[in-house]
Structures are given as structure tokens and as C-alpha cells.
Amino acid sequence: MSTLVVVGAQWGDEGKGKVTDVLAASVDVVVRYQGGPNAGHTLVVKGEKYKLHQVPAGILHGKECVIGNGVVLDPKTFLEELEGLRKRGVPVDRIHLSHAAHVIFPYHQRLDELEEERRGSQRLGTTGRGIGPAYSDKVARMGIRVADLLRPETLKAKLSRNLEQLNHLLEHVYGVEGYRLEDLLELYTGYGEALRPFVTDTAQFLNKAIAQGARVLFEGAQGTMLDLDHGTYPYVTSSYPTAGGACLGSGVGPTRIDAAMGVAKAYTSRVGDGPFPTELKDEIGDYIREKGGEYGTTTGRPRRIGWLDTVVLRHSKLVSGLTSLALNHLDTLTGLHPVKIAVGYRIRGEVWESLPLHMEDLFEAEPIYEELEGWAEMPSALSSFEDLPPQAQRYVKRVEELSGLPVSMVSVGPGREATLVRFDPFAAAPATR
Ligand code: GDP
Ligand code: IMO
Ligand code: MG
């Protein structure tokens, strides 16, 4: 088994970056296949914190890092991120950037803000990084790709065509100032030159590596419930975080994928608007937020908190064909008694064990909870599953039963030492096949 997709099994921020960093020690290549600077993946290595937005979390182990065609890249923040890493002594020369990744421009960010303002109370709570408008341009076949930045004449032709339409929209619909071609052309030609050494055909690179037996980890951003098709539409992001997105966003076919691991917290968090059935708007939610440091890596927003929802985990397993689960933040539930797990919903008297057909029904879904005994203490490092208090062991086992997924990794803190690999997630457990 040599390829594994790591998928957020909830609404993002499950600890995908941390899990990727832990597994990266034994892989050859780490690939980001979707999303952009809306992602914020935090790694804590020897007590030092690293926040990655566009660079794959394999970077700290010096592995080959691929940014695939499914990503939307913001060159400005990407180059700043590289500079930040270089300054901390992290080499960045093994980054491979797809020529076919789409590029975020300042007008995408501006449109993201303007569209959110226009939505008013129906806002999505986006990260404001221009993600939706950049993917909209891609789908509308007017996007500008990384390769275009390397050819000033191509860039000029595409940009001037786009600005004609865009400036009309900005000036006549939103009543704000438009953009000047010369300004953007100069700026983005400069970015093109800075990016040039990294740009390559990453589909070729990856397929060759896989054919030679490389271990490849696909690091998802966001999560299943934010997936454009499989999430709580329209309260989603504009890409495909689910496992199928790894194929689309990298040019590696489904016959080359061996396993998919969902990543979840022992509870649930969501940043941004939209339905959240198990949300806790009380002191238990506040306790978890403070203890778990639940503030957005990208925007600093306080995250909304709720109990673990196994309807969501089963959905995630289904749509990504997950083969195991990584369960993070068991330490954060320490001190709570009882701890609750949602096993289904009641919606207008009817019981649902999977997601309802109408997304808006989730706003009124009442979770059906199972209560488990809590635990009062937790070790700060794990060397075996038995190091967990017996109640936490039972919690993990119950999550396995309710989700139908074997837990391959558990963690009790943000560092590598607090994360236990119970079995190799690259090796799909037979029961889940
Ligand atoms: P990602 O977007 O999925 O990579 O997750 P984020 O990095 O945005 O958020 C996860 C946060 O939880 C980060 O601050 C991690 O350092 C932290 N974290 C990961 N696993 C654990 C854990 O087991 N316990 C605690 N207390 N923190 C964790
Ligand atoms: P990581 O990779 C959590 C959320 C936003 C908003 C919705 C749409 O760190 O898990 P967008 O800016 O993408 O158009 O916003 O998606 N969102 C995330 N939530 N973690 C993320 O990334 C997210 N990226 C986007 O809050 O609700
Ligand atoms: Mg995050």
C-alpha cells in the first residue's frame, strides 16, 4: 500500500496538518489537492508552532511537497509563507507547483467580501481569501493558471479580457473602483518569475513517483461537510475536500489510491455560518473552546463547538470510502462528565441516522445523544492505547462502532509525541473494504 488520502471528516480544522506531519516521517511525497489560503494547518514540533496555509505539511520533514492542479494559489501569501519557512531554517526547494493550478487575484478577494456583504444575514462566513470567486472563474472557463503567469503576453490577453467584464461589474453593480491592467500585469509577472523554479507538470511527477513505489500522502484541506457536493450546501467551500477530490486535484487516477483516512476531533467544531446540529451554545461549549484553543488558524475567529456527531462521520465514511479514522483532541474533553455522542437526529418527529435530503432541515435537527462516562485526567504523551484512561478507551471504541471505522490514530495533544499510530493507515483494515 503506497497512497493514502487524509480527509477532514467534519467541518475542517480536525487536525489534518498535525496528522500529516506525524505520518510524513515515513512518506516520500505529500500533496495538497484542493483549497487554497483558506486552509490553516497548525503543526507543533518540539514546542514550536508552524501555521501552513498553502504549503503541504510534509515540508517540516523535508519531503517532496506537491501543490496540485486542484488548488487555487494566492502567489503573494504563498511567497510570504515560503519566506517565513526559510527564515526558520526550513528548506523549501522540494516544492512542486502544478502549472494547471488556478491563481487568486486581488479582485477575487474583493468580490469575496462584496458578495458576503450582499448576502447579509444569509452570509456564508467565508474566510475572505477569494476562494469562491477564484473557483467560479475556473468553472466559467475564464480562470488564469500558474502557467499563464510565466508568459506575459498570455497573461496580458487573459487579464485584459477578464478585467473588461470584472470592472463593469465592480463599477456598475457594486459601485466600487475597478482594477488597472498595468498594475496587475506588473505585479503578477513578478510573481510568475518568483514561482517559475517550482512550476512543473505535477501529474507527471506524481504518477512517476507512484510507479516507482513512492509512499504518497494526499493532504486534504477543509472537510467533508464543506465539500461543494457532499457538504451542507450552500454553506460550503468551492472545492472537493472528499477523497475523490484527491484524484481530480492531482491527476492521479482512482485505481492508484489505496486508502483514505478521515480525521476528526473527539467533538465537533465549525467556523463560519450554516447548520450545526450538535452545537453547544453553553458553558460546555465555552470550556471546550478554551481548553482546545478553538480559534481559527487563518482568521482568528472563535470556532463554534459541539458534541461529536456520528451521522457526520458515517456520511464522511460513505462519500470518501474511508478506511480508517484519526481521532484527535481526546485531551480536550478531559474533565467533562458525561460526554455525549450524537447517534442520529430527530427532525419534525422523524428519526434520521443519515443526513436529510433537505439541507435546511439540519437547522432544526435535534440530536439524539448517547451518554458515556467522562475521564478526569489524561497523560500528555501516548506510547500505547492502554495509556488512555479506561473511559477514554471506551469512548474511542464506541466511536469505532458508531462510525463503522477502525481508529488508526489517536491523540491527546498537538505535538508528535501526543499522537499514537495504532496501525498503519496506509493499510486499509479489511473490515472496511
Ligand atoms: P487542520 O486545519 O485540520 O490542519 O486543523 P487546525 O490546525 O486548523 O486545527 C487543529 C488544532 O488542534 C491545531 O491548533 C492543532 O495544533 C491542535 N491539535 C491537533 N491535535 C490535537 C490534540 O490531540 N489535542 C490538542 N489539544 N490539540 C490538538
Ligand atoms: P482547514 O483546511 C475550517 C469555511 C469557512 C466558511 C466556508 C467557506 O484549515 O480545515 P471559503 O473561504 O472557503 O469560501 O469559506 O468554509 N472554511 C474552513 N473552515 N477549516 C478550513 O480549512 C476552512 N476553509 C474554509 O469558514 O464557512
Ligand atoms: Mg485549519
Coordinates of C-alpha atoms and ligand atoms in Angstrom, one line a residue:
M1 CA 0.0 0.0 0.0
S2 CA 1.6 3.3 -1.0
T3 CA -1.0 6.0 -1.4
L4 CA -3.3 7.5 1.3
V5 CA -5.8 10.3 1.2
V6 CA -6.2 12.3 4.5
V7 CA -9.7 13.8 4.6
G8 CA -11.3 16.1 7.1
A9 CA -14.3 14.1 8.4
Q10 CA -16.2 17.1 9.8
W11 CA -16.2 20.9 9.0
G12 CA -12.5 21.4 8.8
D13 CA -9.8 22.1 11.4
E14 CA -9.9 18.5 12.6
G15 CA -6.1 18.3 12.8
K16 CA -5.2 17.2 9.3
G17 CA -1.9 19.1 9.3
K18 CA -0.8 17.5 12.6
V19 CA -1.7 14.0 11.4
T20 CA 0.0 14.6 8.1
D21 CA 3.2 15.9 9.8
V22 CA 3.2 12.7 12.0
L23 CA 2.8 10.4 9.1
A24 CA 5.2 12.4 6.8
A25 CA 8.2 10.9 8.6
S26 CA 7.5 7.7 6.7
V27 CA 6.3 9.0 3.3
D28 CA 8.1 10.3 0.3
V29 CA 5.6 12.8 -1.1
V30 CA 2.9 15.0 0.4
V31 CA 0.3 16.5 -1.9
R32 CA -2.3 19.3 -1.4
Y33 CA -5.1 18.7 -4.0
Q34 CA -7.7 21.4 -3.3
G35 CA -8.5 24.6 -1.5
G36 CA -6.0 27.5 -1.1
P37 CA -5.1 30.0 1.6
N38 CA -8.5 29.4 3.3
A39 CA -6.8 26.4 4.9
G40 CA -4.8 26.8 8.1
H41 CA -2.9 23.7 9.3
T42 CA -1.1 24.1 12.6
L43 CA 1.8 21.9 13.4
V44 CA 3.6 21.8 16.8
V45 CA 7.1 20.4 16.6
K46 CA 9.3 20.4 19.7
G47 CA 7.1 23.0 21.2
E48 CA 7.4 25.3 18.1
K49 CA 4.3 26.3 16.2
Y50 CA 4.1 26.4 12.4
K51 CA 1.0 27.6 10.6
L52 CA 0.7 26.4 7.0
H53 CA -1.8 27.7 4.5
Q54 CA -0.7 26.6 1.1
V55 CA 2.4 24.6 1.7
P56 CA 1.9 20.8 2.3
A57 CA 2.6 19.7 5.9
G58 CA 5.4 17.3 4.6
I59 CA 7.7 20.4 4.5
L60 CA 9.0 20.0 8.0
H61 CA 10.3 16.5 7.3
G62 CA 12.0 17.7 4.1
K63 CA 9.7 15.6 1.9
E64 CA 8.8 16.2 -1.7
C65 CA 5.8 18.6 -1.5
V66 CA 3.3 18.9 -4.3
I67 CA 0.7 21.6 -4.8
G68 CA -1.7 20.1 -7.3
N69 CA -3.9 21.4 -10.1
G70 CA -7.0 21.4 -7.9
V71 CA -5.6 24.1 -5.7
V72 CA -6.2 27.9 -6.1
L73 CA -3.0 29.6 -5.3
D74 CA -2.5 33.1 -3.9
P75 CA 1.1 33.9 -5.1
K76 CA 1.5 36.8 -2.6
T77 CA 0.7 34.8 0.5
F78 CA 2.4 31.7 -0.9
L79 CA 5.7 33.5 -1.4
E80 CA 5.4 35.1 2.1
E81 CA 4.8 31.7 3.5
L82 CA 7.9 30.3 1.8
E83 CA 9.9 33.3 3.1
G84 CA 8.7 32.6 6.7
L85 CA 9.7 29.0 6.4
R86 CA 13.1 29.9 5.0
K87 CA 13.8 32.3 7.8
R88 CA 13.1 29.5 10.3
G89 CA 15.6 27.3 8.6
V90 CA 13.1 25.1 6.7
P91 CA 14.3 24.3 3.2
V92 CA 11.6 24.9 0.6
D93 CA 13.3 23.7 -2.6
R94 CA 11.4 20.5 -2.8
I95 CA 8.1 22.1 -3.6
H96 CA 6.5 21.3 -6.9
L97 CA 3.7 23.6 -8.1
S98 CA 1.3 22.5 -10.8
H99 CA 1.3 24.5 -13.9
A100 CA -2.5 24.0 -14.0
A101 CA -3.4 25.3 -10.6
H102 CA -5.5 28.4 -10.8
V103 CA -4.4 31.8 -9.5
I104 CA -6.1 34.1 -7.0
F105 CA -6.1 37.8 -7.8
P106 CA -6.9 40.7 -5.6
Y107 CA -10.2 41.1 -7.3
H108 CA -11.2 37.6 -6.2
Q109 CA -10.7 38.7 -2.6
R110 CA -12.6 41.9 -3.2
L111 CA -15.5 40.0 -4.7
D112 CA -15.5 37.6 -1.8
E113 CA -16.0 40.5 0.6
L114 CA -18.6 42.2 -1.6
E115 CA -20.6 39.0 -2.1
E116 CA -20.6 38.3 1.6
E117 CA -21.9 41.9 2.3
R118 CA -24.6 41.4 -0.3
R119 CA -25.8 38.2 1.3
G120 CA -26.3 40.0 4.6
S121 CA -27.9 37.6 7.2
Q122 CA -27.6 34.8 4.6
R123 CA -23.8 35.2 4.6
L124 CA -21.6 32.0 4.4
G125 CA -18.9 33.3 6.8
T126 CA -16.1 32.7 4.2
T127 CA -12.5 33.2 5.1
G128 CA -12.4 36.2 2.7
R129 CA -9.5 34.8 0.8
G130 CA -11.1 34.9 -2.6
I131 CA -11.7 31.2 -2.8
G132 CA -15.3 31.2 -4.2
P133 CA -14.7 33.8 -6.9
A134 CA -11.4 32.1 -8.0
Y135 CA -13.1 28.7 -8.4
S136 CA -16.1 30.5 -10.1
D137 CA -13.7 31.9 -12.7
K138 CA -12.2 28.4 -13.2
V139 CA -15.6 26.8 -13.8
A140 CA -16.7 29.7 -16.0
R141 CA -13.5 28.9 -18.1
M142 CA -12.0 32.4 -17.5
G143 CA -9.5 31.5 -14.8
I144 CA -5.8 32.3 -15.0
R145 CA -3.5 29.4 -14.3
V146 CA 0.0 29.3 -12.9
A147 CA 1.5 28.6 -16.4
D148 CA -0.1 31.8 -17.7
L149 CA 2.0 33.8 -15.2
L150 CA 5.1 32.6 -16.9
R151 CA 4.1 34.1 -20.3
P152 CA 3.5 37.9 -20.0
E153 CA 1.7 38.0 -23.4
T154 CA -0.8 35.2 -22.4
L155 CA -1.3 36.8 -19.0
K156 CA -2.0 40.2 -20.6
A157 CA -4.5 38.8 -23.1
K158 CA -6.4 36.8 -20.4
L159 CA -6.3 39.5 -17.8
S160 CA -7.5 42.3 -20.1
R161 CA -10.4 40.2 -21.2
N162 CA -11.3 39.4 -17.6
L163 CA -11.0 43.0 -16.4
E164 CA -13.3 44.3 -19.0
Q165 CA -16.1 42.2 -17.5
L166 CA -15.0 42.5 -14.0
N167 CA -14.6 46.3 -13.9
H168 CA -18.1 46.6 -15.4
L169 CA -19.4 44.5 -12.5
L170 CA -17.4 46.4 -9.8
E171 CA -18.2 49.9 -11.1
H172 CA -21.8 49.4 -12.2
V173 CA -23.2 46.8 -9.9
Y174 CA -21.2 47.2 -6.7
G175 CA -20.4 50.9 -7.3
V176 CA -16.7 50.5 -6.3
E177 CA -13.5 51.2 -8.2
G178 CA -12.2 48.7 -10.7
Y179 CA -8.6 47.4 -11.3
R180 CA -5.9 48.7 -13.7
L181 CA -4.4 46.2 -16.2
E182 CA -0.9 47.6 -16.0
D183 CA -0.8 47.3 -12.2
L184 CA -1.9 43.7 -12.1
L185 CA 0.2 42.8 -15.0
E186 CA 3.4 44.1 -13.4
L187 CA 2.6 42.5 -10.1
Y188 CA 1.7 39.1 -11.4
T189 CA 4.5 38.9 -14.0
G190 CA 6.8 39.4 -11.0
Y191 CA 5.1 36.6 -9.1
G192 CA 5.4 34.4 -12.2
E193 CA 9.2 34.9 -12.1
A194 CA 9.4 34.1 -8.4
L195 CA 7.2 31.0 -8.9
R196 CA 9.0 29.7 -12.0
P197 CA 11.5 27.4 -10.3
F198 CA 8.7 25.5 -8.6
V199 CA 6.4 25.1 -11.6
T200 CA 6.1 21.7 -13.2
D201 CA 3.6 19.1 -14.5
T202 CA 2.8 17.6 -11.1
A203 CA 0.6 14.8 -12.6
Q204 CA 3.6 13.5 -14.4
F205 CA 5.8 13.9 -11.3
L206 CA 3.3 12.1 -9.1
N207 CA 2.4 9.2 -11.4
K208 CA 6.1 8.5 -11.9
A209 CA 6.8 8.5 -8.2
I210 CA 3.9 6.1 -7.6
A211 CA 5.1 3.8 -10.4
Q212 CA 8.5 3.7 -8.7
G213 CA 6.8 2.7 -5.4
A214 CA 6.9 6.0 -3.5
R215 CA 4.6 6.4 -0.5
V216 CA 2.4 9.4 -1.2
L217 CA 0.1 11.1 1.2
F218 CA -2.7 13.4 -0.1
E219 CA -3.4 16.1 2.5
G220 CA -6.9 17.3 2.3
A221 CA -7.9 20.8 3.3
Q222 CA -11.3 21.8 4.8
G223 CA -13.6 18.8 5.3
T224 CA -16.4 16.6 4.1
M225 CA -19.2 18.9 5.4
L226 CA -17.6 21.8 3.5
D227 CA -17.4 19.8 0.2
L228 CA -19.1 21.5 -2.7
D229 CA -21.2 18.5 -3.4
H230 CA -21.3 16.4 -0.3
G231 CA -21.3 19.1 2.4
T232 CA -24.0 21.4 3.8
Y233 CA -24.5 23.3 0.5
P234 CA -24.5 26.3 0.2
Y235 CA -22.6 26.6 3.5
V236 CA -19.6 25.0 2.0
T237 CA -16.3 25.9 0.3
S238 CA -15.9 25.8 -3.5
S239 CA -13.7 22.7 -3.9
Y240 CA -13.8 19.0 -3.3
P241 CA -12.1 18.0 0.0
T242 CA -13.5 14.5 -0.1
A243 CA -11.3 11.6 -1.3
G244 CA -12.4 11.8 -4.9
G245 CA -11.1 15.4 -4.9
A246 CA -7.6 14.0 -4.5
C247 CA -7.8 12.3 -7.9
L248 CA -9.3 15.4 -9.6
G249 CA -6.9 17.8 -7.9
S250 CA -3.7 15.9 -8.6
G251 CA -4.1 13.9 -11.8
V252 CA -3.7 10.6 -10.1
G253 CA -6.4 8.1 -11.0
P254 CA -8.7 6.3 -8.6
T255 CA -7.1 3.0 -9.4
R256 CA -3.9 4.3 -7.8
I257 CA -5.4 5.2 -4.4
D258 CA -5.0 2.6 -1.7
A259 CA -6.6 4.0 1.4
A260 CA -8.4 7.0 2.8
M261 CA -8.3 8.2 6.4
G262 CA -10.8 10.5 7.9
V263 CA -9.6 13.0 10.6
A264 CA -12.0 14.0 13.3
K265 CA -11.9 15.7 16.7
A266 CA -13.4 13.9 19.6
Y267 CA -16.0 16.6 19.4
T268 CA -17.0 18.9 16.6
S269 CA -16.1 22.5 15.6
R270 CA -17.2 24.7 12.8
V271 CA -16.0 28.2 11.8
G272 CA -18.3 30.1 9.6
D273 CA -22.1 30.0 9.2
G274 CA -24.5 27.2 8.4
P275 CA -26.3 24.4 10.2
F276 CA -24.6 22.6 13.1
P277 CA -26.9 20.2 14.8
T278 CA -24.8 19.3 17.9
E279 CA -23.7 22.9 18.5
L280 CA -23.2 23.8 22.2
K281 CA -24.1 27.4 23.0
D282 CA -23.5 27.0 26.7
E283 CA -20.6 26.8 29.2
I284 CA -19.6 23.3 28.0
G285 CA -19.0 24.8 24.5
D286 CA -17.0 27.6 26.1
Y287 CA -15.0 25.1 28.2
I288 CA -14.1 23.1 25.1
R289 CA -13.3 26.2 23.0
E290 CA -10.8 27.5 25.7
K291 CA -9.3 24.1 26.5
G292 CA -8.9 23.2 22.9
G293 CA -7.7 26.6 21.7
E294 CA -10.5 26.7 19.2
Y295 CA -9.8 29.9 17.4
G296 CA -9.3 29.9 13.6
T297 CA -5.7 29.4 12.3
T298 CA -6.5 31.6 9.2
T299 CA -8.9 34.2 10.5
G300 CA -8.6 34.0 14.3
R301 CA -12.4 33.7 14.6
P302 CA -13.7 31.8 17.6
R303 CA -14.9 28.4 16.4
R304 CA -18.4 27.1 17.1
I305 CA -18.2 24.0 19.2
G306 CA -20.5 20.9 19.6
W307 CA -20.5 17.2 20.7
L308 CA -19.2 14.5 18.3
D309 CA -21.7 13.8 15.6
T310 CA -21.6 10.2 14.2
V311 CA -24.2 11.0 11.5
V312 CA -21.5 13.2 10.0
L313 CA -18.8 10.6 10.5
R314 CA -20.9 7.9 8.7
H315 CA -21.6 10.3 5.9
S316 CA -17.9 11.1 5.6
K317 CA -17.0 7.4 5.5
L318 CA -19.6 6.8 2.8
V319 CA -18.8 9.6 0.4
S320 CA -15.0 9.1 0.7
G321 CA -14.8 5.3 1.1
L322 CA -12.8 5.9 4.3
T323 CA -10.8 3.0 5.6
S324 CA -9.9 4.4 9.0
L325 CA -10.2 7.3 11.3
A326 CA -7.8 9.5 13.2
L327 CA -9.3 10.8 16.4
N328 CA -7.8 14.0 17.8
H329 CA -8.3 16.2 20.9
L330 CA -9.3 13.4 23.4
D331 CA -7.5 15.6 26.0
T332 CA -9.8 18.5 25.4
L333 CA -12.8 16.5 26.7
T334 CA -11.0 15.8 30.0
G335 CA -12.9 17.0 33.0
L336 CA -16.4 16.7 31.4
H337 CA -18.9 14.2 32.6
P338 CA -20.9 12.8 31.0
V339 CA -19.6 13.1 27.4
K340 CA -22.1 12.8 24.6
I341 CA -22.1 11.4 21.1
A342 CA -24.9 12.1 18.6
V343 CA -26.1 8.9 17.0
G344 CA -28.9 10.3 14.9
Y345 CA -31.3 13.3 14.6
R346 CA -35.0 13.9 15.2
I347 CA -36.4 16.1 12.5
R348 CA -40.1 17.0 13.0
G349 CA -40.6 13.8 14.9
E350 CA -38.9 11.6 12.3
V351 CA -35.6 9.8 13.2
W352 CA -32.7 10.1 10.8
E353 CA -29.4 8.2 11.0
S354 CA -28.1 9.7 7.8
L355 CA -28.3 13.3 6.5
P356 CA -31.7 14.5 5.5
L357 CA -32.4 15.4 1.8
H358 CA -33.2 19.0 2.5
M359 CA -30.1 20.8 3.9
E360 CA -32.3 23.4 5.7
D361 CA -33.9 20.7 7.8
L362 CA -30.5 20.4 9.6
F363 CA -31.1 23.8 11.2
E364 CA -33.9 22.2 13.2
A365 CA -32.5 18.7 13.7
E366 CA -32.4 17.7 17.3
P367 CA -29.5 15.4 18.0
I368 CA -30.2 12.0 19.7
Y369 CA -27.4 11.6 22.2
E370 CA -25.8 8.6 23.8
E371 CA -24.0 9.5 27.1
L372 CA -20.7 8.0 28.1
E373 CA -18.7 8.3 31.3
G374 CA -16.1 11.1 31.1
W375 CA -12.5 11.0 32.4
A376 CA -10.7 13.3 34.9
E377 CA -7.1 13.0 33.7
M378 CA -5.1 12.4 30.6
P379 CA -1.4 11.7 30.0
S380 CA 0.4 14.3 27.8
A381 CA 2.1 11.6 25.7
L382 CA 1.0 8.2 24.4
S383 CA 3.0 5.1 23.8
S384 CA 0.2 2.6 23.8
F385 CA -3.6 2.7 23.6
E386 CA -3.7 1.4 27.2
D387 CA -2.1 4.7 28.4
L388 CA -5.5 6.3 27.9
P389 CA -7.9 6.2 30.9
P390 CA -10.3 3.3 30.6
Q391 CA -13.3 5.7 30.0
A392 CA -11.4 7.3 27.0
Q393 CA -10.6 3.9 25.6
R394 CA -14.3 3.0 25.8
Y395 CA -15.1 6.3 24.1
V396 CA -12.8 5.5 21.2
K397 CA -14.3 2.0 20.9
R398 CA -17.8 3.4 20.8
V399 CA -16.8 5.9 18.1
E400 CA -15.4 2.9 16.1
E401 CA -18.8 1.1 16.4
L402 CA -20.9 4.1 15.6
S403 CA -18.8 5.3 12.7
G404 CA -18.0 1.9 11.3
L405 CA -14.4 2.9 11.1
P406 CA -11.3 1.5 12.9
V407 CA -9.4 4.2 14.7
S408 CA -5.8 4.1 13.3
M409 CA -4.5 7.2 15.2
V410 CA -5.5 8.9 18.5
S411 CA -4.1 12.0 20.0
V412 CA -4.1 13.8 23.3
G413 CA -2.2 17.0 22.3
P414 CA -0.9 19.0 19.4
G415 CA 2.7 17.5 19.3
R416 CA 4.1 14.5 17.6
E417 CA 4.7 12.7 21.0
A418 CA 1.0 13.1 21.9
T419 CA -0.1 11.2 18.8
L420 CA -0.3 7.4 18.7
V421 CA -0.4 5.4 15.5
R422 CA -2.3 2.2 16.3
F423 CA -2.0 0.7 12.9
D424 CA -0.6 2.0 9.6
P425 CA -3.5 3.9 7.9
F426 CA -1.9 3.2 4.5
A427 CA -3.0 -0.4 5.1
A428 CA -6.8 -0.5 4.8
A429 CA -8.3 -2.6 7.6
P430 CA -10.1 -5.5 5.8
A431 CA -13.4 -5.0 7.6
T432 CA -13.9 -1.5 6.0
R433 CA -13.3 -2.7 2.4
Ligands
GDP1 P1 -6.4 21.4 10.3 O1 -6.9 22.6 9.6 O2 -7.3 20.2 10.1 O3 -5.0 21.0 10.0 O4 -6.5 21.7 11.8 P2 -6.0 23.1 12.5 O5 -4.6 23.1 12.6 O6 -6.7 24.2 11.9 O7 -6.7 22.9 14.0 C1 -6.4 21.9 14.8 C2 -5.8 22.4 16.1 O8 -5.7 21.5 17.1 C3 -4.3 22.9 15.9 O9 -4.1 24.0 16.7 C4 -3.5 21.7 16.4 O10 -2.3 22.1 16.9 C5 -4.4 21.2 17.5 N1 -4.4 19.8 17.8 C6 -4.3 18.8 17.0 N2 -4.5 17.6 17.6 C7 -4.6 17.9 18.9 C8 -4.9 17.1 20.1 O11 -5.0 15.9 20.1 N3 -5.1 17.8 21.3 C9 -5.0 19.2 21.3 N4 -5.2 19.8 22.5 N5 -4.7 19.9 20.2 C10 -4.6 19.3 19.0
IMO2 P1 -8.7 23.8 7.1 O1 -8.0 23.2 5.9 C1 -12.5 25.3 8.6 C2 -15.1 27.5 5.9 C3 -15.3 29.0 6.1 C4 -16.7 29.1 5.6 C5 -16.7 28.1 4.4 C6 -16.4 28.8 3.0 O2 -7.9 24.6 8.0 O3 -9.6 22.8 7.7 P2 -14.2 29.8 1.9 O4 -13.3 30.9 2.4 O5 -13.6 28.5 1.7 O6 -15.1 30.2 0.7 O7 -15.3 29.7 3.1 O8 -15.7 27.2 4.6 N1 -13.6 27.1 5.8 C7 -13.0 26.4 6.7 N2 -13.4 26.0 7.9 N3 -11.3 25.0 8.2 C8 -10.9 25.3 7.0 O9 -9.7 24.9 6.4 C9 -11.7 26.1 6.2 N4 -11.6 26.7 4.9 C10 -12.8 27.3 4.7 O10 -15.2 29.3 7.5 O11 -17.6 28.6 6.5
MG3 MG -7.4 24.6 9.9

